[in-house]
Amino acid sequence: MVLFLGALLVSGLTLVGGASDAHAVSAEVTYHRIHFPVAGAVSYSDTFGACRSGCSREHEGADIMGSRLQPLLAAVDGRIGWTRLDGNNMLSLRGEDGWSFTYVHINNDSPGTDDGANPVEWILAPGVLPGMEVKAGQHIAFLGDSGNAEGTAPHLHFEIHKPDGTPVNPFWSLQLAQGKRVHDRCGFDDNPVGDPSPDAAPGYWSTASDGSVYAFGSAPHHGSMGGEPLARPVIALTPTPDKGGYWQLASDGGIFSFGNARFLGSTGAMRLNQPVVGMASTPSGKGYWLVASDGGIFSFGDARFVGSTGGMVLNRPIVGMAPTKTGRGYWLVASDGGVFAFGDAGFLGSTGGSTYSPIVDITPTPSGAGYWMLTAGGGVLPYGDAAWLGSSDRVGFCAAPQAVRLTPTRSGDGYWVQTADGNVFSFGDAVDHGSPKRSGLAARPSVDLAAL
């Protein structure tokens, strides 16, 4: 199972643990962005779910072994709580998102002793009082051995709890907080916290290079070329305006129509100077354009030809196109981020001549007054009224998967990024409906994502 914490989405891990009398220990793999809670040299291991008290209960945290009076630090911005129970000095920290963090065995000894005198000035950090707001990384208390840790080495018992109180394994978060690699992650998600809305889009389609189409959410499956012999790989899926069908496009310009999508022509039987790299539908759904890597435009149905780069000498090949809201213009984008505007498309900026990784996609905002460009590394570059809401290169991967497509939500206040390995990342008001990778369907490279 997987879980998104406003921090990181991870799959393929298994936690060891069961249930205590108080909570059901979560079997989901979770990370939460934290500041490491102890300053200085420490050691710890993954003991979440281990037997405690003769196996009458299970360990719901991590024991971070250190030295008496080592500074304890706030894991997140939040409010401090305080409890003393059975000789145990315990501190709680609740973050703004409702997640909470528990610090147990806080110091109860005078400096240089193990006297258990509980000197007030060596429990909480100077100036720290229960109920106050603290910042991540702030000194809040001192490490010790109070409570049932008396007679053991000083350590911090550290817990992470979901807003409903369920404890999750803190080991992975602690590792990432120290910059240690955890499976395919080398850091926390550094994107803005999203605000998913059910109105953003009820579903989407993801298509793979073999023509397979995977429908998520309430997106209907209209058919696919999956399992059919193809002369060239599928490179795009373009829905009709009413989403009652879609076209699949192959790199030779072959068009495959499903649902209410009408076949209006193709370049499949033509001899092309360069392969086809993109497709766009007219607002009526009664026409479409194809674009080749030299910028040659092929118009079918009610799609109007308003210009191309076919006769130009390009620094880099064209990699995609996007139509204007009216259908009377379009943008072409080259892999160096050069943007070419035709018809009523306005030039709003480009990365031509920059050092960004290759551009792989251009996508207009719903208003038509802006566009996003997507880099192969997963970077999102906004222009006009397009807003930056996050990017897949900041999710925390040690090596970010290759990004292939950006698809906006209805409002334009969010978008999804599809990566070639079958992952789908949601930003802004975009809802995560699933992905080929997490469903075990990513047998072929993913090439496109289209929202319902």
Short mmCIF file of C-alpha atoms in Angstrom, two decimals, residues 152-342:
data_model
loop_
_atom_site.label_atom_id
_atom_site.label_comp_id
_atom_site.label_asym_id
_atom_site.label_seq_id
_atom_site.Cartn_x
_atom_site.Cartn_y
_atom_site.Cartn_z
CA THR A 152 19.13 2.00 30.10
CA ALA A 153 21.30 4.23 27.94
CA PRO A 154 19.84 7.73 27.38
CA HIS A 155 17.71 7.87 24.27
CA LEU A 156 14.74 9.54 22.63
CA HIS A 157 11.71 7.39 21.90
CA PHE A 158 10.28 9.24 18.87
CA GLU A 159 6.84 8.62 17.37
CA ILE A 160 4.96 9.97 14.34
CA HIS A 161 1.15 9.85 14.32
CA LYS A 162 -1.37 10.53 11.60
CA PRO A 163 -4.14 13.04 12.40
CA ASP A 164 -6.41 10.15 13.45
CA GLY A 165 -3.80 9.00 15.97
CA THR A 166 -2.47 6.00 14.05
CA PRO A 167 1.29 5.64 14.52
CA VAL A 168 3.48 5.20 11.45
CA ASN A 169 7.05 4.00 11.20
CA PRO A 170 9.34 7.01 11.81
CA PHE A 171 12.46 5.21 10.58
CA TRP A 172 12.10 6.22 6.93
CA SER A 173 11.43 9.87 7.76
CA LEU A 174 14.44 9.93 10.08
CA GLN A 175 16.64 8.47 7.36
CA LEU A 176 15.57 11.05 4.79
CA ALA A 177 15.92 13.85 7.34
CA GLN A 178 19.60 12.88 7.60
CA GLY A 179 20.01 12.87 3.82
CA LYS A 180 20.28 9.10 3.61
CA ARG A 181 19.02 7.19 0.60
CA VAL A 182 15.83 5.21 1.17
CA HIS A 183 15.10 2.96 -1.79
CA ASP A 184 14.65 5.38 -4.74
CA ARG A 185 14.43 8.53 -2.57
CA CYS A 186 17.20 10.84 -1.46
CA GLY A 187 15.09 13.61 0.03
CA PHE A 188 11.63 14.82 0.96
CA ASP A 189 9.07 16.21 -1.45
CA ASP A 190 9.80 19.91 -1.82
CA ASN A 191 6.58 20.83 -3.63
CA PRO A 192 3.76 23.05 -2.37
CA VAL A 193 1.03 21.19 -0.52
CA GLY A 194 -1.77 20.45 -2.95
CA ASP A 195 -5.47 21.08 -2.47
CA PRO A 196 -7.16 18.31 -4.48
CA SER A 197 -10.68 19.05 -5.65
CA PRO A 198 -13.20 16.52 -6.99
CA ASP A 199 -14.21 19.18 -9.55
CA ALA A 200 -10.70 19.22 -11.04
CA ALA A 201 -11.37 16.15 -13.19
CA PRO A 202 -13.12 12.88 -12.31
CA GLY A 203 -10.54 10.76 -14.12
CA TYR A 204 -7.91 10.47 -16.82
CA TRP A 205 -6.44 8.14 -19.42
CA SER A 206 -2.82 7.08 -19.60
CA THR A 207 -1.47 5.51 -22.76
CA ALA A 208 1.66 3.47 -23.39
CA SER A 209 3.88 3.11 -26.44
CA ASP A 210 2.33 -0.27 -27.33
CA GLY A 211 -1.09 1.40 -27.60
CA SER A 212 -2.45 0.22 -24.25
CA VAL A 213 -4.89 2.65 -22.63
CA TYR A 214 -5.41 2.67 -18.87
CA ALA A 215 -8.48 4.46 -17.50
CA PHE A 216 -8.46 5.86 -13.96
CA GLY A 217 -11.20 7.44 -11.88
CA SER A 218 -14.43 7.60 -13.87
CA ALA A 219 -12.71 7.85 -17.26
CA PRO A 220 -14.43 5.33 -19.59
CA HIS A 221 -12.31 2.94 -21.61
CA HIS A 222 -13.24 3.44 -25.27
CA GLY A 223 -10.73 0.97 -26.71
CA SER A 224 -7.03 0.86 -27.54
CA MET A 225 -4.37 -0.50 -29.84
CA GLY A 226 -2.89 -2.55 -27.02
CA GLY A 227 -2.12 -6.03 -28.31
CA GLU A 228 -2.52 -4.99 -31.95
CA PRO A 229 0.41 -5.01 -34.42
CA LEU A 230 1.78 -1.49 -34.92
CA ALA A 231 4.09 -0.22 -37.65
CA ARG A 232 5.36 2.47 -35.27
CA PRO A 233 4.86 3.10 -31.54
CA VAL A 234 1.95 5.11 -30.19
CA ILE A 235 3.11 8.55 -29.00
CA ALA A 236 -0.09 10.36 -27.97
CA LEU A 237 -3.73 10.10 -26.92
CA THR A 238 -6.00 13.06 -27.70
CA PRO A 239 -9.60 13.06 -26.39
CA THR A 240 -12.54 14.56 -28.22
CA PRO A 241 -13.86 17.80 -26.67
CA ASP A 242 -16.80 16.00 -25.01
CA LYS A 243 -14.49 13.16 -23.84
CA GLY A 244 -16.75 10.64 -25.57
CA GLY A 245 -13.81 9.22 -27.45
CA TYR A 246 -10.16 9.69 -28.30
CA TRP A 247 -7.58 9.30 -31.00
CA GLN A 248 -4.31 7.47 -30.60
CA LEU A 249 -1.40 8.72 -32.68
CA ALA A 250 1.61 6.70 -33.86
CA SER A 251 4.97 8.24 -34.77
CA ASP A 252 4.34 7.65 -38.49
CA GLY A 253 1.16 9.73 -38.22
CA GLY A 254 -1.16 6.75 -38.11
CA ILE A 255 -4.46 7.64 -36.42
CA PHE A 256 -6.61 5.18 -34.47
CA SER A 257 -10.12 6.35 -33.51
CA PHE A 258 -12.19 5.15 -30.55
CA GLY A 259 -15.56 6.14 -29.10
CA ASN A 260 -17.03 9.14 -30.90
CA ALA A 261 -13.67 10.20 -32.32
CA ARG A 262 -13.90 10.37 -36.12
CA PHE A 263 -11.10 9.33 -38.42
CA LEU A 264 -10.43 12.37 -40.62
CA GLY A 265 -7.15 11.43 -42.24
CA SER A 266 -3.56 10.59 -41.35
CA THR A 267 -0.01 10.61 -42.64
CA GLY A 268 0.34 6.87 -42.11
CA ALA A 269 0.66 6.21 -45.84
CA MET A 270 2.78 9.29 -46.59
CA ARG A 271 6.53 9.48 -46.90
CA LEU A 272 7.53 11.94 -44.18
CA ASN A 273 10.69 13.98 -43.92
CA GLN A 274 10.61 13.60 -40.14
CA PRO A 275 8.51 11.54 -37.70
CA VAL A 276 5.28 12.89 -36.27
CA VAL A 277 5.71 14.05 -32.66
CA GLY A 278 2.38 15.56 -31.63
CA MET A 279 -1.33 16.05 -32.21
CA ALA A 280 -4.03 18.55 -31.22
CA SER A 281 -7.79 18.59 -31.69
CA THR A 282 -9.90 21.52 -32.82
CA PRO A 283 -12.54 22.81 -30.35
CA SER A 284 -15.33 21.19 -32.39
CA GLY A 285 -13.69 17.78 -32.40
CA LYS A 286 -14.21 17.71 -36.17
CA GLY A 287 -10.58 18.24 -37.00
CA TYR A 288 -7.03 17.81 -35.81
CA TRP A 289 -3.47 18.77 -36.58
CA LEU A 290 -0.37 16.59 -36.61
CA VAL A 291 3.09 18.06 -36.24
CA ALA A 292 6.40 16.51 -37.30
CA SER A 293 9.76 17.06 -35.62
CA ASP A 294 10.76 19.57 -38.32
CA GLY A 295 7.63 21.59 -37.52
CA GLY A 296 5.69 20.47 -40.57
CA ILE A 297 1.94 20.74 -39.94
CA PHE A 298 -0.69 18.38 -41.36
CA SER A 299 -4.30 19.59 -41.07
CA PHE A 300 -7.37 17.37 -41.25
CA GLY A 301 -11.11 18.04 -40.99
CA ASP A 302 -11.89 21.61 -39.87
CA ALA A 303 -8.33 22.20 -38.61
CA ARG A 304 -6.88 25.29 -40.31
CA PHE A 305 -3.27 25.53 -41.40
CA VAL A 306 -1.93 28.85 -40.10
CA GLY A 307 1.81 28.31 -40.38
CA SER A 308 4.70 25.99 -39.61
CA THR A 309 8.45 25.79 -39.16
CA GLY A 310 8.75 23.20 -41.92
CA GLY A 311 10.83 25.52 -44.09
CA MET A 312 12.96 26.93 -41.25
CA VAL A 313 16.37 25.84 -40.03
CA LEU A 314 15.79 24.87 -36.40
CA ASN A 315 18.37 24.73 -33.63
CA ARG A 316 16.53 21.78 -32.11
CA PRO A 317 13.64 19.56 -33.26
CA ILE A 318 10.00 20.32 -32.54
CA VAL A 319 8.65 18.08 -29.76
CA GLY A 320 5.02 19.17 -29.39
CA MET A 321 2.16 21.48 -30.17
CA ALA A 322 -0.78 23.05 -28.36
CA PRO A 323 -3.88 24.71 -29.88
CA THR A 324 -5.36 28.03 -28.80
CA LYS A 325 -8.77 28.10 -27.17
CA THR A 326 -10.41 29.31 -30.39
CA GLY A 327 -8.77 26.72 -32.61
CA ARG A 328 -7.50 29.49 -34.89
CA GLY A 329 -3.89 29.14 -33.85
CA TYR A 330 -1.33 26.96 -32.17
CA TRP A 331 2.07 26.94 -30.51
CA LEU A 332 4.95 24.68 -31.45
CA VAL A 333 7.77 24.01 -29.02
CA ALA A 334 11.29 22.75 -29.74
CA SER A 335 13.38 20.63 -27.39
CA ASP A 336 15.48 23.70 -26.47
CA GLY A 337 12.30 25.49 -25.36
CA GLY A 338 12.01 27.70 -28.41
CA VAL A 339 8.32 28.57 -28.92
CA PHE A 340 6.79 29.37 -32.31
CA ALA A 341 3.35 31.01 -32.30
CA PHE A 342 0.97 30.88 -35.27
#
